[in-house]
PDB file of C-alpha atoms in Angstrom:
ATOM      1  CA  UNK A   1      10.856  13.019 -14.443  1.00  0.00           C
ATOM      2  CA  UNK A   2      13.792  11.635 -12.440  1.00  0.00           C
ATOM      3  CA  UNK A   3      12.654  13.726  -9.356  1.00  0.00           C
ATOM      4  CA  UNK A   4       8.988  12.214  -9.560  1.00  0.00           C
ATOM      5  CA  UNK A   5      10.276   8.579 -10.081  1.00  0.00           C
ATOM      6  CA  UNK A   6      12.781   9.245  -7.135  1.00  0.00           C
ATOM      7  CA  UNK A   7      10.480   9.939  -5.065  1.00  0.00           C
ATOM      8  CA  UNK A   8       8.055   6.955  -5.930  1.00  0.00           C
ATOM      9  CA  UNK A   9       5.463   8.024  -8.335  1.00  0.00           C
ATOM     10  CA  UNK A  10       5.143   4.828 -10.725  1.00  0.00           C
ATOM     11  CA  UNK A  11       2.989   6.377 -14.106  1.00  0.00           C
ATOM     12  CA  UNK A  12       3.767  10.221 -14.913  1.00  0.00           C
ATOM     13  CA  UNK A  13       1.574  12.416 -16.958  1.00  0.00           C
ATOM     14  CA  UNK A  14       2.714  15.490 -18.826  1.00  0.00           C
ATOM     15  CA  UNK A  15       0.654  18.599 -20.309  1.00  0.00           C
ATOM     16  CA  UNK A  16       3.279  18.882 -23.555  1.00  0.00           C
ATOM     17  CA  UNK A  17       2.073  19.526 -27.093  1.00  0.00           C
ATOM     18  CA  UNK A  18       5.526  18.850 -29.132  1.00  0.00           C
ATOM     19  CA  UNK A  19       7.128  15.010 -29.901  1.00  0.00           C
ATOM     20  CA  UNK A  20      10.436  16.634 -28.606  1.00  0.00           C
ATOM     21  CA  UNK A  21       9.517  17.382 -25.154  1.00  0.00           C
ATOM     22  CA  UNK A  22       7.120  13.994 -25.501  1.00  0.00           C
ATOM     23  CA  UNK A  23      10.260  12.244 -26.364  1.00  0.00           C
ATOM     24  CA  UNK A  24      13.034  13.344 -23.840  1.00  0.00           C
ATOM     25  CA  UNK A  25      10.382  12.400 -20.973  1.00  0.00           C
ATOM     26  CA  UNK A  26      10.352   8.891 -22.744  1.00  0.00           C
ATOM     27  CA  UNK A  27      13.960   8.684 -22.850  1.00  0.00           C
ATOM     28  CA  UNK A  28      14.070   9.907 -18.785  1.00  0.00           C
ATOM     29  CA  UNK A  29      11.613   7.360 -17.941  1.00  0.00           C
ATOM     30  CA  UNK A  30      12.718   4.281 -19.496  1.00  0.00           C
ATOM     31  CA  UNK A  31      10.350   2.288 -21.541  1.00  0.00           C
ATOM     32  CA  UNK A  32       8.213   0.454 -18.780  1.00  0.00           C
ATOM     33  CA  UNK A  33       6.614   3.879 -16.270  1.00  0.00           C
ATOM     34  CA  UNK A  34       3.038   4.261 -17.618  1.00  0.00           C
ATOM     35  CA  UNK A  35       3.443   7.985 -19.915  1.00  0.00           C
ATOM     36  CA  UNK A  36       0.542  10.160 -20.373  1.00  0.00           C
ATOM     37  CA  UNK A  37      -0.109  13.460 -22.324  1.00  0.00           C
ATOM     38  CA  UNK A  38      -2.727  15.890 -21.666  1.00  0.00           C
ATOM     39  CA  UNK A  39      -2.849  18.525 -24.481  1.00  0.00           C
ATOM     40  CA  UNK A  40      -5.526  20.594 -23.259  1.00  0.00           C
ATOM     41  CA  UNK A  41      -7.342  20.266 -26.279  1.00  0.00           C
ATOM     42  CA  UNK A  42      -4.704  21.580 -28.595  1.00  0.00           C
ATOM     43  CA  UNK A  43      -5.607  20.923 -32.036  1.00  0.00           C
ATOM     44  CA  UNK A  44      -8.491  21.336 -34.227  1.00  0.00           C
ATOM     45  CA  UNK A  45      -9.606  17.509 -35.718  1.00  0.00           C
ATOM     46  CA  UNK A  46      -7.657  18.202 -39.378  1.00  0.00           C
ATOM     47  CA  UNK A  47      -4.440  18.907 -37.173  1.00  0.00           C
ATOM     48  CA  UNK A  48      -4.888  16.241 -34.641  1.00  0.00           C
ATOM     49  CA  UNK A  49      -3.915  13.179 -36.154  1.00  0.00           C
ATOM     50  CA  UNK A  50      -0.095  14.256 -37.527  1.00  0.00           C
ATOM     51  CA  UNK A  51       0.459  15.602 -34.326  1.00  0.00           C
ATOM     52  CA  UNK A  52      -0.779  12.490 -32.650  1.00  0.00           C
ATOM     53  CA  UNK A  53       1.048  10.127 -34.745  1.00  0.00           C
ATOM     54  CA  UNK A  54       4.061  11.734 -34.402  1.00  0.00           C
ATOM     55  CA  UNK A  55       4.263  10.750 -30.568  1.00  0.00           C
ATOM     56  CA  UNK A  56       3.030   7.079 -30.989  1.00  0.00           C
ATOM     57  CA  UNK A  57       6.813   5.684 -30.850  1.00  0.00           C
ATOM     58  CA  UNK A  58       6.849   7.176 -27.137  1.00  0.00           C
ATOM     59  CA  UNK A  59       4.156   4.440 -26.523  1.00  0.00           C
ATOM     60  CA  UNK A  60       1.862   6.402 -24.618  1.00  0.00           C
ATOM     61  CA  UNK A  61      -0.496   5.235 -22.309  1.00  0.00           C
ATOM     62  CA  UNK A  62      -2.889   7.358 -23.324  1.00  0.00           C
ATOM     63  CA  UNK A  63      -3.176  10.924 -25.493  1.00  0.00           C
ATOM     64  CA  UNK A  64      -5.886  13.339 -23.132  1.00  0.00           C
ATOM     65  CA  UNK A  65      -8.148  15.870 -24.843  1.00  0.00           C
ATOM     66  CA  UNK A  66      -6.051  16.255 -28.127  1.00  0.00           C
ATOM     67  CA  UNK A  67      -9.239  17.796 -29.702  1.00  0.00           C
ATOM     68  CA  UNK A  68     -10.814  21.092 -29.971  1.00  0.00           C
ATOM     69  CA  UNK A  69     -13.850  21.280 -29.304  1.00  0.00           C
ATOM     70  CA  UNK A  70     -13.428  18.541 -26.798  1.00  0.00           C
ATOM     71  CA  UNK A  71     -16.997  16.920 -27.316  1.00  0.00           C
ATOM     72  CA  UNK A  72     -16.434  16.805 -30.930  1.00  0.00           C
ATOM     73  CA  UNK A  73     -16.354  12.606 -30.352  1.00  0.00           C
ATOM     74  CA  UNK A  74     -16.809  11.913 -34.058  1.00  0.00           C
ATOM     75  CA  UNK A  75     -13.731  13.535 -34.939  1.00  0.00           C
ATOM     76  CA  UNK A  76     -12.156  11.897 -31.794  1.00  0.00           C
ATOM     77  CA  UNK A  77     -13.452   8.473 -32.562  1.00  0.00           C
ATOM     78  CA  UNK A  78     -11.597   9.119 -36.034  1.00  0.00           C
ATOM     79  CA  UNK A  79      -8.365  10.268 -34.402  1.00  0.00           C
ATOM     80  CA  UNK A  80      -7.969   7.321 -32.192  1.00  0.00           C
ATOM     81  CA  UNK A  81      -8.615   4.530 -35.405  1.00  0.00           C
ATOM     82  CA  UNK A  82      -6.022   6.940 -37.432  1.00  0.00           C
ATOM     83  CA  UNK A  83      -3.141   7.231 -35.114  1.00  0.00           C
ATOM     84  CA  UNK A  84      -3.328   3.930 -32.736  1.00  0.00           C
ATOM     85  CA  UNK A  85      -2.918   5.856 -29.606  1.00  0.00           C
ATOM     86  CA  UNK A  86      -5.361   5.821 -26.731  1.00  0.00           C
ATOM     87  CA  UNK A  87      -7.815   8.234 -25.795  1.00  0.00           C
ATOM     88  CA  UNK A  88      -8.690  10.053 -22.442  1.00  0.00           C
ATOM     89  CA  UNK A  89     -11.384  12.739 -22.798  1.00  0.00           C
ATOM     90  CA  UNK A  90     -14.312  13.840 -19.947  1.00  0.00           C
ATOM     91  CA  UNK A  91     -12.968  16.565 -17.999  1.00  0.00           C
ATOM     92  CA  UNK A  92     -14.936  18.985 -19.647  1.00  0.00           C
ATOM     93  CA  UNK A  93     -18.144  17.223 -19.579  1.00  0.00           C
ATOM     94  CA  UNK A  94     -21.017  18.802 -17.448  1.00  0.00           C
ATOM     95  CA  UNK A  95     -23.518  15.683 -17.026  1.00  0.00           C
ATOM     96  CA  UNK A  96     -23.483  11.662 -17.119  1.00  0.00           C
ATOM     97  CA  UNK A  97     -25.377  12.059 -20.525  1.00  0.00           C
ATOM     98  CA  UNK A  98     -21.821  13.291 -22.045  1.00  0.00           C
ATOM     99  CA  UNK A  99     -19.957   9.937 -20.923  1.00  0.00           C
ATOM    100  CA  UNK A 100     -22.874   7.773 -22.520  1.00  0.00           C
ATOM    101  CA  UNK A 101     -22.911   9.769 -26.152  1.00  0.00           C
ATOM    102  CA  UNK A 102     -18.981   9.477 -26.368  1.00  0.00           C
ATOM    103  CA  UNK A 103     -19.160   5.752 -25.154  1.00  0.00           C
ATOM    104  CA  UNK A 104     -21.708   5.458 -28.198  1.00  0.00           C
ATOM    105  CA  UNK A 105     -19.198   7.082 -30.549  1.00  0.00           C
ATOM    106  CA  UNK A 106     -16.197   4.924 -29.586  1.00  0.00           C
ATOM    107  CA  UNK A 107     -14.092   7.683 -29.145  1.00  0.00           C
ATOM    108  CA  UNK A 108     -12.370   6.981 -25.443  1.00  0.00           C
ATOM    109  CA  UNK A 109     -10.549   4.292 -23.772  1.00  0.00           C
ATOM    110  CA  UNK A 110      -9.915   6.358 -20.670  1.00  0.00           C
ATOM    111  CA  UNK A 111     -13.219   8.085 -19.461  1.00  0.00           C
ATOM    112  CA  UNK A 112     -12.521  10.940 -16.733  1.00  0.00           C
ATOM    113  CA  UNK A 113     -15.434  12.733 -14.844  1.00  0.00           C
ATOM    114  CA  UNK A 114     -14.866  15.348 -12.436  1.00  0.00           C
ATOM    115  CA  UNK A 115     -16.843  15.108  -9.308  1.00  0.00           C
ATOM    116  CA  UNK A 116     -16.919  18.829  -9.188  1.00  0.00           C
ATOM    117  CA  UNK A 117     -18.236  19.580 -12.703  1.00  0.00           C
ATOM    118  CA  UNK A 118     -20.607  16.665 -12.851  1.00  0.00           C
ATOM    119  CA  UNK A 119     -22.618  16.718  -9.018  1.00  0.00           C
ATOM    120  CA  UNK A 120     -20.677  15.280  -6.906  1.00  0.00           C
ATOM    121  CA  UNK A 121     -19.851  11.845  -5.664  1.00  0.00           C
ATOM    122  CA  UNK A 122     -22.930   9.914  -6.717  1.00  0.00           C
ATOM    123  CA  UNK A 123     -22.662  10.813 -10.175  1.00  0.00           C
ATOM    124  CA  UNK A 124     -18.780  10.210 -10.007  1.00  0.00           C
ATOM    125  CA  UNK A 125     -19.785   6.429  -8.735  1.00  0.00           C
ATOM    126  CA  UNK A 126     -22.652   6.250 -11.607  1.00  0.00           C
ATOM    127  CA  UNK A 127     -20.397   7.125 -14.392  1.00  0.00           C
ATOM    128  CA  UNK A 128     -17.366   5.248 -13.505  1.00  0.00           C
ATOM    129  CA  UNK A 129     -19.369   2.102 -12.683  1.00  0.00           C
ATOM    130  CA  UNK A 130     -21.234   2.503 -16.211  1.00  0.00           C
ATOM    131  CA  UNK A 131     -18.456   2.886 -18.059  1.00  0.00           C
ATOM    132  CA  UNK A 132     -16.182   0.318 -16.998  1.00  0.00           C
ATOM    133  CA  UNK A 133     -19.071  -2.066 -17.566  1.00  0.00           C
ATOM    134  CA  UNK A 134     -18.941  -0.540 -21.024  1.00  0.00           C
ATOM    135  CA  UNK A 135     -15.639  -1.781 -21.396  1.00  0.00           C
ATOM    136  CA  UNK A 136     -13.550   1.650 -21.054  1.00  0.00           C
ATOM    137  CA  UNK A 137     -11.329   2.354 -17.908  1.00  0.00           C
ATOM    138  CA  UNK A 138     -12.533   5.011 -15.889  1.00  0.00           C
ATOM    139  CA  UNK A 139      -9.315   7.349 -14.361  1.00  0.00           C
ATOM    140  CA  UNK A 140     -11.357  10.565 -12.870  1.00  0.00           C
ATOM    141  CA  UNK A 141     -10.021  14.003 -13.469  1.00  0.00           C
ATOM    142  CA  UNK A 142      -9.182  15.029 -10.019  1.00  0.00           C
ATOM    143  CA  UNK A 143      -6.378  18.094  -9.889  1.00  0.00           C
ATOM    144  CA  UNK A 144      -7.808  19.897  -6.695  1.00  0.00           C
ATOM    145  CA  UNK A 145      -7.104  19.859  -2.912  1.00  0.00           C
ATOM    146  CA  UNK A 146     -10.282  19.975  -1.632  1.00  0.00           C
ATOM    147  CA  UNK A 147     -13.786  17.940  -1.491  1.00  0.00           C
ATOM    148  CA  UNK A 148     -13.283  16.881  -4.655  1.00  0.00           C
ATOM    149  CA  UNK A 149      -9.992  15.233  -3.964  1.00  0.00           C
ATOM    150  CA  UNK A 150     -11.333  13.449  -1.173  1.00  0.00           C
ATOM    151  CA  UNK A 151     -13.972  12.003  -3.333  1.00  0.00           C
ATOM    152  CA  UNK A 152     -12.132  10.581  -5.798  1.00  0.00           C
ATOM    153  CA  UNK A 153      -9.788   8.724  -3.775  1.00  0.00           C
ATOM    154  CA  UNK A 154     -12.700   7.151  -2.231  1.00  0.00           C
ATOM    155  CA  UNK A 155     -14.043   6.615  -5.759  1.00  0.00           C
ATOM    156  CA  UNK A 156     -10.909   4.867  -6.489  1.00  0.00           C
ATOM    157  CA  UNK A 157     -10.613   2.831  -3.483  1.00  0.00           C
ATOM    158  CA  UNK A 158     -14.383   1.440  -4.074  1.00  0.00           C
ATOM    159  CA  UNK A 159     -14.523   0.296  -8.107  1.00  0.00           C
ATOM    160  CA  UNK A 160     -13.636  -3.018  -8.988  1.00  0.00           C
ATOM    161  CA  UNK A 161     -11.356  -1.709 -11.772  1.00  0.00           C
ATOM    162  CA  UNK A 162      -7.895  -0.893 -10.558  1.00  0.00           C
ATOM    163  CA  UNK A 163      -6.685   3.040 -11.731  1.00  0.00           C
ATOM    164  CA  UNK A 164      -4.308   5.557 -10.231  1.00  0.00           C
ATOM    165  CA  UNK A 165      -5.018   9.003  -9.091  1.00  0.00           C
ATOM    166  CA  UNK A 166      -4.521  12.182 -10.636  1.00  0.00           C
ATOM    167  CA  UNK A 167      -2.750  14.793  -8.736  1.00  0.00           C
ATOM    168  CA  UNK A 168      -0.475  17.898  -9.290  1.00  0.00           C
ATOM    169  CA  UNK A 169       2.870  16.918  -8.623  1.00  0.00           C
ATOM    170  CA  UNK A 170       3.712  20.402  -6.297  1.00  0.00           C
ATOM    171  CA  UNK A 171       4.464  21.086  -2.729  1.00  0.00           C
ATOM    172  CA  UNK A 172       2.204  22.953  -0.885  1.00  0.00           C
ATOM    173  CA  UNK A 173       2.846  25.420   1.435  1.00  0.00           C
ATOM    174  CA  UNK A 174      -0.397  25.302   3.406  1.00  0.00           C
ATOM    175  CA  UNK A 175      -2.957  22.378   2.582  1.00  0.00           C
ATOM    176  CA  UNK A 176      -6.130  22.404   4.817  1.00  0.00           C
ATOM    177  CA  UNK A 177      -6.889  18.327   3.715  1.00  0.00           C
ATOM    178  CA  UNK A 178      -3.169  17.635   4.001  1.00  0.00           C
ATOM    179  CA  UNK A 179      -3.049  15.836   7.091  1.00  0.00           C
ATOM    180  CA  UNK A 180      -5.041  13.276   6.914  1.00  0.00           C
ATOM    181  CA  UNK A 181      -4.587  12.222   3.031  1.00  0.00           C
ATOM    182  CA  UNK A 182      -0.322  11.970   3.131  1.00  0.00           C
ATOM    183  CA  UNK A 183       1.293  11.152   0.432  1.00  0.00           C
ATOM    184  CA  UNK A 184       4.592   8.634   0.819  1.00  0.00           C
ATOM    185  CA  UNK A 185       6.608   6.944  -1.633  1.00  0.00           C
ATOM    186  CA  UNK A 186       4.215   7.660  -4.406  1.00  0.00           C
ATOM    187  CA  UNK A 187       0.836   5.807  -2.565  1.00  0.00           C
ATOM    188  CA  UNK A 188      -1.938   7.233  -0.155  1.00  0.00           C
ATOM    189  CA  UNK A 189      -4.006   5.599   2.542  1.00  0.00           C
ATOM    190  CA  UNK A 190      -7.722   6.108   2.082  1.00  0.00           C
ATOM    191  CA  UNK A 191      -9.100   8.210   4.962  1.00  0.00           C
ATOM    192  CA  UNK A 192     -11.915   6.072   7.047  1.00  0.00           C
ATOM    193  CA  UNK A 193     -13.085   8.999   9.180  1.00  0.00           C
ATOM    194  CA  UNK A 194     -16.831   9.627   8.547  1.00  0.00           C
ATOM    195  CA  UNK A 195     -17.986  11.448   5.252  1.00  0.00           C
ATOM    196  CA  UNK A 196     -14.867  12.512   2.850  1.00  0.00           C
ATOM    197  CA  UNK A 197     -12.264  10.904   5.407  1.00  0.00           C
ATOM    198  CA  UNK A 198     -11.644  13.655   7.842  1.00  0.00           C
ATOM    199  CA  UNK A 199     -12.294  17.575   8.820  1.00  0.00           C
ATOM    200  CA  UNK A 200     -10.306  20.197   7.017  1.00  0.00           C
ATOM    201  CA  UNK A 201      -7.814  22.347   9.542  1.00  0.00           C
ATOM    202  CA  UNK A 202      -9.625  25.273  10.067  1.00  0.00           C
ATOM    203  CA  UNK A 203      -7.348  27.000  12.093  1.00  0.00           C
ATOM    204  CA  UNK A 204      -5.201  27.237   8.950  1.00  0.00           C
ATOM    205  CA  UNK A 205      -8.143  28.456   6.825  1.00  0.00           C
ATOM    206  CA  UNK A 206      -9.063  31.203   9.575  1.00  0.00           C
ATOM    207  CA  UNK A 207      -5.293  31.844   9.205  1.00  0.00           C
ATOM    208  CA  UNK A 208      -5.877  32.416   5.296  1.00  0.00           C
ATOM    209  CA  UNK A 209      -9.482  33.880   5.569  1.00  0.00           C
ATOM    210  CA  UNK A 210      -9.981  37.154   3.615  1.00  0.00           C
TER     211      UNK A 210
END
């Protein structure tokens, strides 16, 4: 946490499943940088909510995929009226239809498609655009370094609705989109080349080619 915020990211999320570890990130952050948990769909829906509720003094931005199976949205919609904390769910959906039935259920505040599960960019644009109107926040699901990076970001840059963007927080040794996406203090500039912002190096990837 202290390395991140040194370096200038401003909203941190964790993949952590117990208050304890939930807790000493609060307590390294401060009570003001934006804290989110991704469980990776950890708990069945009777074990959810105890769990859940057992972080909400962290005050968490949001709780991600805390239910398995992660389109069970009923159950969902249930945990997120239980235990007051805010849901993120829609990395594992396959298809815009998945984003409209959850919508219907009430069971997300924090909708995130992934442009390479979904189709790509258009249906990236559709969904986001559709669900903010819907009154959710749409924050895309975007932990890659390729194409689907690149897409995002300029997902991001485009919607009306202000969000951050998801990214591992590692140093890479060798990144072929690297150059022209830089990361400094935290922020990004969006490429404006043509198409996805600019040409991966392929001198590194014929360096790398098996």
């Amino acid at each position: 946490m202290d390395r991140a915020l040194g370096e200038g990211f401003r909203q941190i999320k964790l993949h952590e499943r117990t208050v304890n570890a939930v807790a000493s990130a609060r307590a390294a952050a401060g009570p003001d940088v934006p804290l989110m948990v991704d469980t990776n769909c950890a708990w069945l829906p009777a074990d959810a909510a105890a769990a859940v509720t057992e972080m909400a003094p962290s005050n968490l931005r949001w709780i991600e995929e805390p239910i398995w199976p992660p389109e069970d949205f009923e159950s969902l919609a249930a945990l997120r009226q239980s235990a007051g904390v805010p849901t993120a769910i829609g990395e594992n959906a396959g298809n815009a239809l998945d984003f409209k039935k959850m919508l219907a259920a009430r069971s997300v505040d924090y909708v995130q498609p992934s442009a390479i599960k979904i189709g790509g960019l258009t249906p990236l644009w559709q969904v986001c655009t559709e669900s903010e109107a819907a009154g959710t926040t749409c924050v895309p699901h975007s932990p890659f370094f390729g194409p689907g990076y690149l897409a995002t970001i300029h997902v991001l840059a485009a919607k009306v609705q202000a969000s951050a963007l998801e990214r591992f927080y590692c140093d890479l040794a060798f990144d072929p989109c690297g150059g022209f996406v830089p990361i400094e203090a935290g922020f990004l500039a969006v490429p404006d080349a043509p198409g996805l912002g600019g040409d991966p190096d392929m001198d590194l990837i014929d360096q790398y080619r098996l």
